[in-house]
Amino acid sequence: MSHPIDIYRPEFEERIFAVKPKSVLDVGFGDGAFLRRAHERGIQATGVDHSDERIQAAREGGLSVQCAVADALPFADRSFDCVAAQLVVHHFPDLRKSLLEMLRVARFGVFILDPWFDETIPSQASAAALERWMKAIDRAQGGVNNGPLTAEDFQRALPGATIDVAYRLTLVPDAVDERAEKCTAYLDKIDKPETFRKELDRLIADARRTGLTSEGAIFVTLAR
Ligand SMILES: C[S@@+](CC[C@H](N)C(=O)[O-])C[C@H]1O[C@@H](n2cnc3c(N)ncnc32)[C@H](O)[C@@H]1O
């Protein structure tokens, strides 16, 4: 199933391919789609993920992967030309530690793609508020789901570093009723949903006033 962020992936991946890497490490490779696309271009592509299920599925698909977390990568310094981290940095328990670790194993740099909202636009501010609401439920259950992250979060994590940031936004309208349904189903995840339900009602009322648009993207490049 396609995800709104997919609209930004081709440009993000071209930024990596433009460096003409011989090798890439994909941190939090998920279903392995990027590993396959990199491999098709003749790039030696390796993935790490902390999910045993993801590892098993990737190995069955013939991909080169290892089970590891981003803040303890089992590779020597400068093992890969480029390191990619797509839709995963908001799951890092310690952003600074993981960014430093990805930089350690990169020869050229680290390329990050994550969802982002332009909160100066009311339909985006409403979408960001709903995103924060869902992330708070994940955190209430012990999961790590931060953000949406902005350039400031990366600067705070790596003060003194030069950080290249590009924001991208294609305004795609999102159906408020469908989002309300999805969020209401999310309430099933928690035991005492009253406070979250009240907050959701308020956010959905805001969304009906402003409309909703899908997320934009933040591209962050950390060069060595
Ligand atoms: C939202 S998915 C994104 C998958 C893929 N990169 C993509 O763009 O579609 C996040 C992936 O990162 C993995 N993950 C989350 N936190 C991680 C961490 N700290 N270290 C390694 N993998 C992690 C998850 O298991 C999951 O496969």
Tab-separated table of N, CA, C and O in Angstrom, residues 39 60 86 107 134 144:
chain	number	residue	atom	x	y	z
A	39	HIS	N	20.468	-2.094	-4.972
A	39	HIS	CA	21.120	-3.270	-5.562
A	39	HIS	C	20.967	-3.261	-7.092
A	39	HIS	O	21.916	-3.556	-7.824
A	60	GLU	N	14.896	-14.157	3.623
A	60	GLU	CA	14.172	-15.043	2.698
A	60	GLU	C	14.142	-14.435	1.299
A	60	GLU	O	14.112	-15.141	0.301
A	86	GLN	N	15.525	6.104	6.580
A	86	GLN	CA	14.245	6.602	6.081
A	86	GLN	C	13.115	6.228	7.023
A	86	GLN	O	12.906	5.044	7.334
A	107	ARG	N	31.427	6.845	5.023
A	107	ARG	CA	32.604	7.504	4.445
A	107	ARG	C	32.237	8.897	3.936
A	107	ARG	O	32.952	9.851	4.156
A	134	MET	N	-1.223	10.585	17.908
A	134	MET	CA	-0.982	9.141	17.704
A	134	MET	C	0.348	8.716	18.329
A	134	MET	O	0.457	7.669	18.962
A	144	VAL	N	8.853	3.909	21.196
A	144	VAL	CA	9.597	5.151	20.937
A	144	VAL	C	9.049	5.726	19.633
A	144	VAL	O	9.190	5.110	18.568
